[in-house]
PDB file of C-alpha atoms in Angstrom:
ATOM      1  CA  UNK A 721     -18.619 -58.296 -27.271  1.00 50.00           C
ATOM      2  CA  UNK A 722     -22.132 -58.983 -26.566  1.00 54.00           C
ATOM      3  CA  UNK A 723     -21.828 -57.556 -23.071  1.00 55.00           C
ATOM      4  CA  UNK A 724     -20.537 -54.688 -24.237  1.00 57.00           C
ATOM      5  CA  UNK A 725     -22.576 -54.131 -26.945  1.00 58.00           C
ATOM      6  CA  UNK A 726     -25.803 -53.927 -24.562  1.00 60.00           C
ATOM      7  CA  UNK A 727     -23.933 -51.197 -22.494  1.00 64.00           C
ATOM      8  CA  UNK A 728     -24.099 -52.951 -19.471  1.00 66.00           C
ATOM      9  CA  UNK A 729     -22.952 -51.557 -15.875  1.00 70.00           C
ATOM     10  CA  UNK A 730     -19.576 -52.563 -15.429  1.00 67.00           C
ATOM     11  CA  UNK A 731     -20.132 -54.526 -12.276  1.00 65.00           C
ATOM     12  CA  UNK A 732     -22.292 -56.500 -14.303  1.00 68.00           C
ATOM     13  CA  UNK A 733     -19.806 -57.115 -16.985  1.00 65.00           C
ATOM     14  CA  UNK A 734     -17.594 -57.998 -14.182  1.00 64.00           C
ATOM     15  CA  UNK A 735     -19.910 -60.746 -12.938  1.00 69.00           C
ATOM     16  CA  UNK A 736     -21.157 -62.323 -15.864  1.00 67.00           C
ATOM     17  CA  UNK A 737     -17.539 -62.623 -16.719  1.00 67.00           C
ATOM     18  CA  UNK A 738     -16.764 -64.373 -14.065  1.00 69.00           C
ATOM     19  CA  UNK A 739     -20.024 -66.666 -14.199  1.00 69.00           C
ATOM     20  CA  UNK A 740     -18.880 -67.857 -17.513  1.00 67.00           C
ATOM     21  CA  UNK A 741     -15.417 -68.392 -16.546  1.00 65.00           C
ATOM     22  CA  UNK A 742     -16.721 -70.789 -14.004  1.00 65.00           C
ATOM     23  CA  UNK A 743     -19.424 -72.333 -16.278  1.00 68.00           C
ATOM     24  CA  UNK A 744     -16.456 -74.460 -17.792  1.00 66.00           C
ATOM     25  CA  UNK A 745     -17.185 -77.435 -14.858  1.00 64.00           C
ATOM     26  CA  UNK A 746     -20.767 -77.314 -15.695  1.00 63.00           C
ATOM     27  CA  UNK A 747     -20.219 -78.102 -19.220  1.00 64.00           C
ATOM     28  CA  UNK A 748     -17.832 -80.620 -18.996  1.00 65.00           C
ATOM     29  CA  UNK A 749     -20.343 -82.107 -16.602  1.00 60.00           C
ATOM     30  CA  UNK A 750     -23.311 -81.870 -19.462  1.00 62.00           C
ATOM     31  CA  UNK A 751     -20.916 -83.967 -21.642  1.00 61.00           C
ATOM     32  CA  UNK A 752     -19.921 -86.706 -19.318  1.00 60.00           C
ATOM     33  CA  UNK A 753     -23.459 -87.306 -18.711  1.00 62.00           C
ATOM     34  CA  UNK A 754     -24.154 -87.711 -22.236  1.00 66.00           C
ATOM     35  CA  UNK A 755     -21.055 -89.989 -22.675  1.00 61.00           C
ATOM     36  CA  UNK A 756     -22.667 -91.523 -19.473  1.00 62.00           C
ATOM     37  CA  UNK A 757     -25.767 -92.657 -21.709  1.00 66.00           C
ATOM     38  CA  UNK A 758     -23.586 -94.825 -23.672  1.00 69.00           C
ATOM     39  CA  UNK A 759     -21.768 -97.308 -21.532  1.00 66.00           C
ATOM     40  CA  UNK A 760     -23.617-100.769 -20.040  1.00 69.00           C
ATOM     41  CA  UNK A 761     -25.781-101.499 -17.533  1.00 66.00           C
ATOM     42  CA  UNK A 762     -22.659-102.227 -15.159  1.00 67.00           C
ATOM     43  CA  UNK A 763     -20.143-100.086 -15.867  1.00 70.00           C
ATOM     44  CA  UNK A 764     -22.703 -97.249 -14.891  1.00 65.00           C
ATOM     45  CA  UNK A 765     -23.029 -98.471 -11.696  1.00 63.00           C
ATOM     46  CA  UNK A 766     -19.304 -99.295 -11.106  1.00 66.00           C
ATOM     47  CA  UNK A 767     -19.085 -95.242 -12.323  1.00 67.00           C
ATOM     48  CA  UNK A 768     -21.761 -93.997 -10.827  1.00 64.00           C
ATOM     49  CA  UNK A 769     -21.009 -95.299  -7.054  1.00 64.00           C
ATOM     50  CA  UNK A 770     -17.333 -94.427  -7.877  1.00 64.00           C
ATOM     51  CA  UNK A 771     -18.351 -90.795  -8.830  1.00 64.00           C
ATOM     52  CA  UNK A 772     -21.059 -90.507  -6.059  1.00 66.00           C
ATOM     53  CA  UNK A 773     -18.701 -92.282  -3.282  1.00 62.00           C
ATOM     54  CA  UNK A 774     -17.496 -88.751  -1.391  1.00 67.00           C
ATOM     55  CA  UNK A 775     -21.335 -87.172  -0.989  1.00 79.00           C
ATOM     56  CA  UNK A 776     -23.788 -90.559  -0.966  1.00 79.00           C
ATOM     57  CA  UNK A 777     -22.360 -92.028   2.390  1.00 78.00           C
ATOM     58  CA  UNK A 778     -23.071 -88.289   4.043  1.00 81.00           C
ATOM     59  CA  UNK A 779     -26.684 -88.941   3.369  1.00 85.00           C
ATOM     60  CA  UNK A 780     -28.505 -90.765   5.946  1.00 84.00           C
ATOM     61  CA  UNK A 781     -31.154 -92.002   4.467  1.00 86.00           C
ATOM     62  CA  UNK A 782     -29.736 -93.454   1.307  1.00 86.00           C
ATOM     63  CA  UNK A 783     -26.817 -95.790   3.279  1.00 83.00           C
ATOM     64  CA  UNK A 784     -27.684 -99.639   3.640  1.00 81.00           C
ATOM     65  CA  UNK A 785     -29.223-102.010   2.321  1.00 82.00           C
ATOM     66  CA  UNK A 786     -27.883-105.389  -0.060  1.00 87.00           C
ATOM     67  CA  UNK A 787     -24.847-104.247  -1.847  1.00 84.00           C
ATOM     68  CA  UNK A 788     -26.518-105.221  -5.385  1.00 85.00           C
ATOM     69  CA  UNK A 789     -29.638-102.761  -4.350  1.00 87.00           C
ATOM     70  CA  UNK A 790     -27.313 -99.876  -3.310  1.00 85.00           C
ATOM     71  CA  UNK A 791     -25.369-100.178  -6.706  1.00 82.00           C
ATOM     72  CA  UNK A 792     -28.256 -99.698  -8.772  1.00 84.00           C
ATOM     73  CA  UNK A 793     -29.790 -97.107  -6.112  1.00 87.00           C
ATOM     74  CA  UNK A 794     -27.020 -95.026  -7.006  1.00 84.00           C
ATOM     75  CA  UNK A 795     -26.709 -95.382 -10.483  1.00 82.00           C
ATOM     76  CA  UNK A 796     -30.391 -94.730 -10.426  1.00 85.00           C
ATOM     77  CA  UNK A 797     -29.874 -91.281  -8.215  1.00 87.00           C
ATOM     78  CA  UNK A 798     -26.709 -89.785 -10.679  1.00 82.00           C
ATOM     79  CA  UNK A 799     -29.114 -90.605 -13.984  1.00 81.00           C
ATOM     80  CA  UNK A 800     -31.503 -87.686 -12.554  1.00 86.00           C
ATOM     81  CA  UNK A 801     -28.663 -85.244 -11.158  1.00 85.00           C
ATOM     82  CA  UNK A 802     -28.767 -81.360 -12.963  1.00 84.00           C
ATOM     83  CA  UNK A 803     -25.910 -79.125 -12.609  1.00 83.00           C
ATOM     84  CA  UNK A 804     -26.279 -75.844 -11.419  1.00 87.00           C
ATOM     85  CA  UNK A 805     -24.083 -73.237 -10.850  1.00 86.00           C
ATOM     86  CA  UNK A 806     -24.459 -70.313  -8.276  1.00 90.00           C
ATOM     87  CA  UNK A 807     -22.603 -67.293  -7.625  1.00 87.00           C
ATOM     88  CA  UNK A 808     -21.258 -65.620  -4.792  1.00 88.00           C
ATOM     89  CA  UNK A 809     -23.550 -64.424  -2.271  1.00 89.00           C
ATOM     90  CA  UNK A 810     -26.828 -65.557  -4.409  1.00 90.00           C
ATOM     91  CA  UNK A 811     -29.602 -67.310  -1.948  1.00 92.00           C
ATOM     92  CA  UNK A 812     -29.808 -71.212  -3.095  1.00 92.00           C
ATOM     93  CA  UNK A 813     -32.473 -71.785  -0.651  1.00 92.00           C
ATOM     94  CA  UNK A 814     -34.756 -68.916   0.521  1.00 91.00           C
ATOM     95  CA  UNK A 815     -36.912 -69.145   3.261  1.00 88.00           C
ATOM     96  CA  UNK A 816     -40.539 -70.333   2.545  1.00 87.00           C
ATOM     97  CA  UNK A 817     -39.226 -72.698  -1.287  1.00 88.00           C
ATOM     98  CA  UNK A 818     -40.926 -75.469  -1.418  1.00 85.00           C
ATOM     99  CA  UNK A 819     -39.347 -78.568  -0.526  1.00 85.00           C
ATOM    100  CA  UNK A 820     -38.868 -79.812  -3.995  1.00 89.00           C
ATOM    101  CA  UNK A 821     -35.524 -80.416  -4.783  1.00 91.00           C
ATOM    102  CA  UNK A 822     -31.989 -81.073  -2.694  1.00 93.00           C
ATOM    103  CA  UNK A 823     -28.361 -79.811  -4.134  1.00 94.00           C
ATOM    104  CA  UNK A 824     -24.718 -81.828  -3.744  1.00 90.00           C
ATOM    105  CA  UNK A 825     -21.710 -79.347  -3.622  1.00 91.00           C
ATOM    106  CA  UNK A 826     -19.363 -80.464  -5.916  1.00 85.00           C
ATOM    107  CA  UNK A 827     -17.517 -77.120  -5.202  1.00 86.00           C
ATOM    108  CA  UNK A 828     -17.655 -74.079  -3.793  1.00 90.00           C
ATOM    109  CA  UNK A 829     -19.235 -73.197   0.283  1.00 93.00           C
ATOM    110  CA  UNK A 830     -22.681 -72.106   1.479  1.00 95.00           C
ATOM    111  CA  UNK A 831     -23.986 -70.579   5.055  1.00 94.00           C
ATOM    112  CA  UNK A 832     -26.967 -72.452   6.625  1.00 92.00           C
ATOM    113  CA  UNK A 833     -27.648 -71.255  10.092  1.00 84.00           C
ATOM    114  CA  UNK A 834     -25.036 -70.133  10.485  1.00 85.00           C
ATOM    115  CA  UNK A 835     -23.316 -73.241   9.822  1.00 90.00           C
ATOM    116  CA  UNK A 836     -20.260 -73.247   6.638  1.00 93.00           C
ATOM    117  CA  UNK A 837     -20.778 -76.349   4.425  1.00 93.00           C
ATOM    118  CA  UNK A 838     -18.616 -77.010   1.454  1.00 91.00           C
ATOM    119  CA  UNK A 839     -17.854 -79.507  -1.443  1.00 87.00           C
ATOM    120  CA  UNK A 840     -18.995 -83.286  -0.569  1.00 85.00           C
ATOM    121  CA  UNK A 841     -22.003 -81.955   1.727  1.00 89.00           C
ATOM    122  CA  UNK A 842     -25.669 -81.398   0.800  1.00 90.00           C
ATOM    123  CA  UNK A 843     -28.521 -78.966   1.612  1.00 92.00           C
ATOM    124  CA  UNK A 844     -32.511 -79.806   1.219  1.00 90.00           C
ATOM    125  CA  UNK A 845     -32.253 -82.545   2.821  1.00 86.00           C
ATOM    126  CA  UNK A 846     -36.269 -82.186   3.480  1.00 87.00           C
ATOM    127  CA  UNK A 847     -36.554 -82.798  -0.314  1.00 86.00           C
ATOM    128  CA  UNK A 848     -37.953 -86.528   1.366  1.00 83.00           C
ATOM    129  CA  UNK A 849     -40.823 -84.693   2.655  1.00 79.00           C
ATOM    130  CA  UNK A 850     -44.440 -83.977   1.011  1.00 72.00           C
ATOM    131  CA  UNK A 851     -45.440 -80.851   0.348  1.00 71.00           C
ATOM    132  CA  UNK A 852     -43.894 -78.999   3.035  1.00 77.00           C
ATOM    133  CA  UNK A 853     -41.851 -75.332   2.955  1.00 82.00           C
ATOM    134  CA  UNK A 854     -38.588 -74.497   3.925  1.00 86.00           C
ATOM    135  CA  UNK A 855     -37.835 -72.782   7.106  1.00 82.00           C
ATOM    136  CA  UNK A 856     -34.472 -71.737   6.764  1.00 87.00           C
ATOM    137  CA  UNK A 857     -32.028 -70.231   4.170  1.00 92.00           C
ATOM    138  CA  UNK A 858     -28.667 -71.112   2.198  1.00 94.00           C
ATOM    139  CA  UNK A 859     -26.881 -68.170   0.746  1.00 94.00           C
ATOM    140  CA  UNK A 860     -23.528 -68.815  -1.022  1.00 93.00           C
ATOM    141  CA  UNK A 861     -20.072 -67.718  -0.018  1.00 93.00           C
ATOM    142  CA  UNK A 862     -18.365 -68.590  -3.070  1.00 89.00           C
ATOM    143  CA  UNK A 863     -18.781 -69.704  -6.758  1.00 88.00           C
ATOM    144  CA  UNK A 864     -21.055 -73.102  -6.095  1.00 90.00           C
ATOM    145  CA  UNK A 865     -21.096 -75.994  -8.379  1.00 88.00           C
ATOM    146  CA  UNK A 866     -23.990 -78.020  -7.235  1.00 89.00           C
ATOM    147  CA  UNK A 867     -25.681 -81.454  -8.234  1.00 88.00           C
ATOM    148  CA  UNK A 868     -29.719 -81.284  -7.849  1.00 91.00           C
ATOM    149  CA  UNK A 869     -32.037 -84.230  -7.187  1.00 92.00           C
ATOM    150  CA  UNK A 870     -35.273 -83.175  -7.777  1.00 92.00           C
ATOM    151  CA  UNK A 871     -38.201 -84.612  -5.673  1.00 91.00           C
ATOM    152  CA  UNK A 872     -39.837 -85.892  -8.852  1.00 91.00           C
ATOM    153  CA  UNK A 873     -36.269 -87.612  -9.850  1.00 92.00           C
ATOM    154  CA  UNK A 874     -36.271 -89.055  -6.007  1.00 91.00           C
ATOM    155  CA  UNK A 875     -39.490 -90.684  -6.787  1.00 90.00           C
ATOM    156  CA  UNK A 876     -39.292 -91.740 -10.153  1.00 91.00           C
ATOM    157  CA  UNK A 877     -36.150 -93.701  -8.700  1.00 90.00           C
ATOM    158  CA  UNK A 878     -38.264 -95.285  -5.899  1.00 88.00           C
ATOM    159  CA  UNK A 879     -40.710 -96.647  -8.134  1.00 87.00           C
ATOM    160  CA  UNK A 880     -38.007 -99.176  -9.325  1.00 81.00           C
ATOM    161  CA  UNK A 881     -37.556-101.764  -7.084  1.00 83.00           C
ATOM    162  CA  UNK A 882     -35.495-100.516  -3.871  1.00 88.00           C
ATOM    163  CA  UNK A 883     -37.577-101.985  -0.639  1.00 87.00           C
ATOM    164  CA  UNK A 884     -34.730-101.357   1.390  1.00 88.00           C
ATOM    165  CA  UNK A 885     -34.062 -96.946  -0.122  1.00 89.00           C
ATOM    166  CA  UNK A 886     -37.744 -96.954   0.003  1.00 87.00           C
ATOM    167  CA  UNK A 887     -38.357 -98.275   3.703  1.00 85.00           C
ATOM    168  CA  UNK A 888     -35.068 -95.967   4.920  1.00 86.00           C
ATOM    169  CA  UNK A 889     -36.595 -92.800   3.503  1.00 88.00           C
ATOM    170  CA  UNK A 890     -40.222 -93.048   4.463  1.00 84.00           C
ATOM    171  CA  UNK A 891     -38.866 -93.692   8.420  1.00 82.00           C
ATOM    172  CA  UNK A 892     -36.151 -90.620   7.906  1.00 85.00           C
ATOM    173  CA  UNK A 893     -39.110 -88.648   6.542  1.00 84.00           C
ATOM    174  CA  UNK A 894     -41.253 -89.598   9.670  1.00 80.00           C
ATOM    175  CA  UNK A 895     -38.128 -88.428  12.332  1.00 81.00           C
ATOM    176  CA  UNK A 896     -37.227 -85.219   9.751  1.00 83.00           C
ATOM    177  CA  UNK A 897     -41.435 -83.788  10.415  1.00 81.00           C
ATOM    178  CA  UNK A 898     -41.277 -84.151  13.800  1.00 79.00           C
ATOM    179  CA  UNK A 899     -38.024 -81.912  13.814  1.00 80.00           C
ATOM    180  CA  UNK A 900     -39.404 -79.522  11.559  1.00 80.00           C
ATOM    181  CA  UNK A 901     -42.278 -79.392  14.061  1.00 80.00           C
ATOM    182  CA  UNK A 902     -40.362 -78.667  16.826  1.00 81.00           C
ATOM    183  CA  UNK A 903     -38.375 -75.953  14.741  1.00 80.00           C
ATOM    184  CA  UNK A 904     -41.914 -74.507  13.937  1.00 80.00           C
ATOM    185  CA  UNK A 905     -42.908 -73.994  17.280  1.00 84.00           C
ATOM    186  CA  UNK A 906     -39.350 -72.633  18.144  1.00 84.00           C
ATOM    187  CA  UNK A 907     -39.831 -70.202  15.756  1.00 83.00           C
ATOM    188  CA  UNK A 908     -43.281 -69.216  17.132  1.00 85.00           C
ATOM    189  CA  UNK A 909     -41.716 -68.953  20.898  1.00 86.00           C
ATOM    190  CA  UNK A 910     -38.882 -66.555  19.421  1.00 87.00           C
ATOM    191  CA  UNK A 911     -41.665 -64.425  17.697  1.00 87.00           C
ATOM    192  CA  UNK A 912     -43.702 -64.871  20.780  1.00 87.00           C
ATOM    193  CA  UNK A 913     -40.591 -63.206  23.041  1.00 88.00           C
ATOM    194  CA  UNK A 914     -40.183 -60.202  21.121  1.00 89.00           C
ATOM    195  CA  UNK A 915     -43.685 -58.778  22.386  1.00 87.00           C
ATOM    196  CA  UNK A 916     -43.098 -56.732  25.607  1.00 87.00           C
ATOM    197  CA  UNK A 917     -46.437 -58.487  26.703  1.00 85.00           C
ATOM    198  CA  UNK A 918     -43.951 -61.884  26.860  1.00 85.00           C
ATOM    199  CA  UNK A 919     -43.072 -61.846  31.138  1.00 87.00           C
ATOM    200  CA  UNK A 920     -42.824 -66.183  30.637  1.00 86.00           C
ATOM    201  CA  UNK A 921     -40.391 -67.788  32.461  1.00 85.00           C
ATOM    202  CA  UNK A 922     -38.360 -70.656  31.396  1.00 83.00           C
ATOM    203  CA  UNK A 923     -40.814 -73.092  32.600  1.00 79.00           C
ATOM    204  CA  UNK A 924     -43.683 -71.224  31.439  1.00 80.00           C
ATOM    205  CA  UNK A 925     -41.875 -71.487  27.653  1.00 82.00           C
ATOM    206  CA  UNK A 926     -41.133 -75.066  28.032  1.00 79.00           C
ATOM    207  CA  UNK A 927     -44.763 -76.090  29.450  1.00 76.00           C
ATOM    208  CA  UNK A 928     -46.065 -73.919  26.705  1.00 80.00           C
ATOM    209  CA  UNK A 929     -43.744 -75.718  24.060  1.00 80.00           C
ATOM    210  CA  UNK A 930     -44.566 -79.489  25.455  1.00 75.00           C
ATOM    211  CA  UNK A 931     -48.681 -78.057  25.019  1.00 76.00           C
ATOM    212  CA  UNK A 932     -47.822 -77.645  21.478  1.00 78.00           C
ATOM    213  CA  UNK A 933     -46.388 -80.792  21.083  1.00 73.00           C
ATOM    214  CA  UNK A 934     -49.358 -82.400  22.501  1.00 67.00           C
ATOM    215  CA  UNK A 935     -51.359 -80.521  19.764  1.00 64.00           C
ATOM    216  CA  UNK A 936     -53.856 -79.647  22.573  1.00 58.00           C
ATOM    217  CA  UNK A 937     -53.347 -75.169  23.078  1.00 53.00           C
ATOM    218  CA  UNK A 938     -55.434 -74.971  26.176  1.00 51.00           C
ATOM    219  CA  UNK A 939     -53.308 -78.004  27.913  1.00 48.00           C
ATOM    220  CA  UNK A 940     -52.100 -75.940  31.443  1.00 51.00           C
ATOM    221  CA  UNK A 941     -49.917 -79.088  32.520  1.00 47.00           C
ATOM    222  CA  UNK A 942     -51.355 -79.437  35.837  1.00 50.00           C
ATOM    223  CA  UNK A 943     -51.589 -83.140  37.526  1.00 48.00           C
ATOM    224  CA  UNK A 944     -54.756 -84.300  36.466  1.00 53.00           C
ATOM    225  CA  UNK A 945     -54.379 -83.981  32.755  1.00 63.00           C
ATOM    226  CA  UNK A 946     -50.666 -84.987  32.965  1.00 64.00           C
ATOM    227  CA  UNK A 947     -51.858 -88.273  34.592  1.00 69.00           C
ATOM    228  CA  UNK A 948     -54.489 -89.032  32.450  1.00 71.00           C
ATOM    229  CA  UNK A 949     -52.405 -88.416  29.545  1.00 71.00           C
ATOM    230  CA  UNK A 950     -49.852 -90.590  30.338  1.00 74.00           C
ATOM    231  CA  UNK A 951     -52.104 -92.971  31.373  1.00 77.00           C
ATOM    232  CA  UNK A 952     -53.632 -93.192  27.483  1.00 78.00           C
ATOM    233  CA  UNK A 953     -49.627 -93.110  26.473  1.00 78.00           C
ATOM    234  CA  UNK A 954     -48.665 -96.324  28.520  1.00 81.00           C
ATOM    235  CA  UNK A 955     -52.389 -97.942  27.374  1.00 83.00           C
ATOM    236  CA  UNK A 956     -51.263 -97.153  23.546  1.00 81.00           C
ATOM    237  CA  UNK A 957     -47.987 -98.911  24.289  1.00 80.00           C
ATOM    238  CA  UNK A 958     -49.916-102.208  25.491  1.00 84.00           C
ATOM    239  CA  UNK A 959     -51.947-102.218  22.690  1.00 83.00           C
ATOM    240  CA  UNK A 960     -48.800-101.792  20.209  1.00 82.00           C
ATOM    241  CA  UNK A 961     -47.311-104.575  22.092  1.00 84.00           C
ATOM    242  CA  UNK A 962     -50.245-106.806  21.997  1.00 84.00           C
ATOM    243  CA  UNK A 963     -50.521-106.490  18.212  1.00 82.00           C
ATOM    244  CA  UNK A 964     -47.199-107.373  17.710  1.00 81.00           C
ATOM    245  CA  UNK A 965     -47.474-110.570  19.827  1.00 84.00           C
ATOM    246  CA  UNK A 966     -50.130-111.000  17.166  1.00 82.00           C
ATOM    247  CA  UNK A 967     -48.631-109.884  14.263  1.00 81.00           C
ATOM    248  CA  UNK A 968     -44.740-109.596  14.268  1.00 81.00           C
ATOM    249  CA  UNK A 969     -44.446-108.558  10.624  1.00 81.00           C
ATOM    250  CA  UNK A 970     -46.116-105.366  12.168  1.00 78.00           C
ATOM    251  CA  UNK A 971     -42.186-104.240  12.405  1.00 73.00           C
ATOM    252  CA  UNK A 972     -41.864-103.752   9.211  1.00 74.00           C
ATOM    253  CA  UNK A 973     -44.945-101.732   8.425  1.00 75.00           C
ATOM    254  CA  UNK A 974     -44.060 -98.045   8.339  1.00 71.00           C
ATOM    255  CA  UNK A 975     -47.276 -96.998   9.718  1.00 71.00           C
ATOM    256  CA  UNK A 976     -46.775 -98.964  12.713  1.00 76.00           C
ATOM    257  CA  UNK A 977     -43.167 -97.359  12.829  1.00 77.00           C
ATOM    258  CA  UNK A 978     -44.716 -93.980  13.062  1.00 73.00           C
ATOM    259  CA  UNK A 979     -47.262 -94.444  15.751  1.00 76.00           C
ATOM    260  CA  UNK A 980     -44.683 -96.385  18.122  1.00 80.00           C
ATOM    261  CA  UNK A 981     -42.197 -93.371  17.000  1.00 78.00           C
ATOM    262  CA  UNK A 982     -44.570 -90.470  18.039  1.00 75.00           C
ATOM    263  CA  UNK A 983     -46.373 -92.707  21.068  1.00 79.00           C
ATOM    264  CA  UNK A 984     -42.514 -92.784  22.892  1.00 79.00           C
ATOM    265  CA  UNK A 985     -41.862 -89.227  21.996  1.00 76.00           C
ATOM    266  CA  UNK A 986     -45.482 -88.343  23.653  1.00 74.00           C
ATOM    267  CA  UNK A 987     -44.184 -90.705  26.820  1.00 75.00           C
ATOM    268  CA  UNK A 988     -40.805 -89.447  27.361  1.00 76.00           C
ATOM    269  CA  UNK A 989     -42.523 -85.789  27.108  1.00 70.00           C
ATOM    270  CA  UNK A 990     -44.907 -86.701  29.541  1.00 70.00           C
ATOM    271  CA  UNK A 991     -41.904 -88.779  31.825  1.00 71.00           C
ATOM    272  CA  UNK A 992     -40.168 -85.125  31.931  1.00 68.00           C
ATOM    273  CA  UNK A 993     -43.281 -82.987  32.584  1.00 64.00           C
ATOM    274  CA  UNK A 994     -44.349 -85.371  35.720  1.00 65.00           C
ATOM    275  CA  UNK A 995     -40.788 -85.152  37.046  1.00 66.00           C
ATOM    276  CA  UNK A 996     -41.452 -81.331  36.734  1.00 60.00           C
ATOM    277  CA  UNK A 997     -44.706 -80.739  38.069  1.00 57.00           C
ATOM    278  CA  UNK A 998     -43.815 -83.240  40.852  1.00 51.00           C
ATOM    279  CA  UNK A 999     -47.604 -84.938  40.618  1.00 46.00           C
ATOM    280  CA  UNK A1000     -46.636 -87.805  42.378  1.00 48.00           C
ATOM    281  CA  UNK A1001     -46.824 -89.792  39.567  1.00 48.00           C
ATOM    282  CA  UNK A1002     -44.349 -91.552  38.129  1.00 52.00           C
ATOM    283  CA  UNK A1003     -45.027 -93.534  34.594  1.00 48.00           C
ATOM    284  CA  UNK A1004     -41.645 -95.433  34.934  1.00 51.00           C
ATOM    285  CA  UNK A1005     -43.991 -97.848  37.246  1.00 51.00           C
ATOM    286  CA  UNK A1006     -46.390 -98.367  35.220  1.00 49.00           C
ATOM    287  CA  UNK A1007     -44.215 -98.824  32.467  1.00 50.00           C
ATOM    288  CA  UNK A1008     -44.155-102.232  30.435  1.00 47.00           C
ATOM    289  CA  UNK A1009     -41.915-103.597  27.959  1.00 46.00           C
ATOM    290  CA  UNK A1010     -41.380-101.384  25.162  1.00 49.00           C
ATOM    291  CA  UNK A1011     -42.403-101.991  21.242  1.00 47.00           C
ATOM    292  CA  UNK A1012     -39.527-101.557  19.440  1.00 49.00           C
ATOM    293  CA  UNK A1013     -39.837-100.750  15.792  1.00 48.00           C
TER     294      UNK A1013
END
């Protein structure tokens, strides 16, 4: 009636129709959340890892751990879960959104990169980082009911006592911004190759890319900077080594975990540039034992 009575298109009637025909999930959900509230401490974790089981283990970064810690992790994650509910062909995730918040399909299929991911997946995975933007869209291919964990629910759960969550997320957040580096400069070589200036070749692209990587723009990947360069790599290794021979709790320090993470990323870089600028030099002999994290 109240469609109607605002003389609506009828393709909109149709729509909102059907949107409230498929809101029926979403309420029931409301209401189990709020009968949620009322049992004990350990039936909402029996419930709660039950309920979670099918989506929770495709997450990475939220698996392992003592048993007791992962019980309450979970219960902890489905006490800040919102339901949502999108529509056909509606953009979830539009390029450039913040990285604030990550959705659960609890029904429905979505498109990312081409890619078709349905019920028991998730999308925004990059909810773990700080501050960053999205670089890539979701668009819907069918009614979606979705679960959302906001970034501020994500941390509000961390600050309860979860060393093992915490210690998992902060390394998956170190490997997740390299990637989203590398997919940054990707994009930049694709934008790069539609000007009919662009006469690269392959190698000139993948020097170019390595530069990038490096963070230095004017690097021109010739045999005296590659050799210095990896020189500095294998004397940042020693010193990681040496502090750990010092220090072996260093392990479990996540800022130790990042610099021995990007230091062998930098030297197997450098192993593959030397191998194809043929300098003579190879860093596999000057190579000591490695620092593993």
């Amino acid at each position: 009636m109240l469609l109607q009575k605002e003389r609506l298109p009828k393709h909109l009637v149709i729509t909102f129709r059907e949107y409230f025909l498929h809101t029926q999930d979403l309420m029931n959900h409301k209401y189990f959340s709020r009968v949620l509230d009322t049992l004990s401490p350990g039936l909402k974790g029996e419930l709660g890892v039950y309920t979670s089981g099918e989506w929770i283990h495709r997450v990475p970064f939220f698996q392992g751990g003592p048993k007791t810690e992962h019980t309450k992790f979970v219960t902890a994650i489905t006490q800040h879960l919102s339901a949502m509910l999108f529509p056909p062909n509606e953009t979830m995730i539009r390029r450039g959104d913040l990285t604030d918040r990550m959705f659960i399909l609890s029904k429905g299929i979505v498109a990312r990169l081409g890619k078709v991911i349905g019920k028991g997946n998730f999308v925004g995975e990059d909810v773990i980082l700080s501050n960053g933007v999205r670089h890539y869209e979701v668009r819907t291919l069918t009614f979606v009911d979705a679960m959302v964990l906001t970034r501020a629910g994500l941390q509000a759960v961390l600050r309860g006592h979860f060393p093992h969550k915490m210690r998992k997320i902060r390394r998956a957040s170190i490997f997740l911004s390299l990637a989203r580096k590398m997919e940054y400069f990707l994009d930049e070589l694709k934008f790069l190759r539609t000007s009919p200036e662009h006469t690269w070749s392959r190698g000139d692209e993948t020097d170019w890319f390595r530069a990038r990587m490096f963070n230095d723009h004017d690097l021109d990947l010739e045999s005296s900077p590659l050799h210095v360069a990896t020189q500095s790599v294998l004397a940042a290794q020693k010193a990681l080594a040496a502090a750990v021979a010092l220090d072996s709790t260093l392990h479990k320090r996540d800022d130790f975990f990042a610099v021995s993470t990007c230091v062998k990323a930098s030297y197997t870089l450098l192993q593959d540039s030397c191998s194809r600028c043929h300098t003579g030099f190879d860093p596999s002999q000057h190579a000591h034992a490695p620092v593993h994290p």
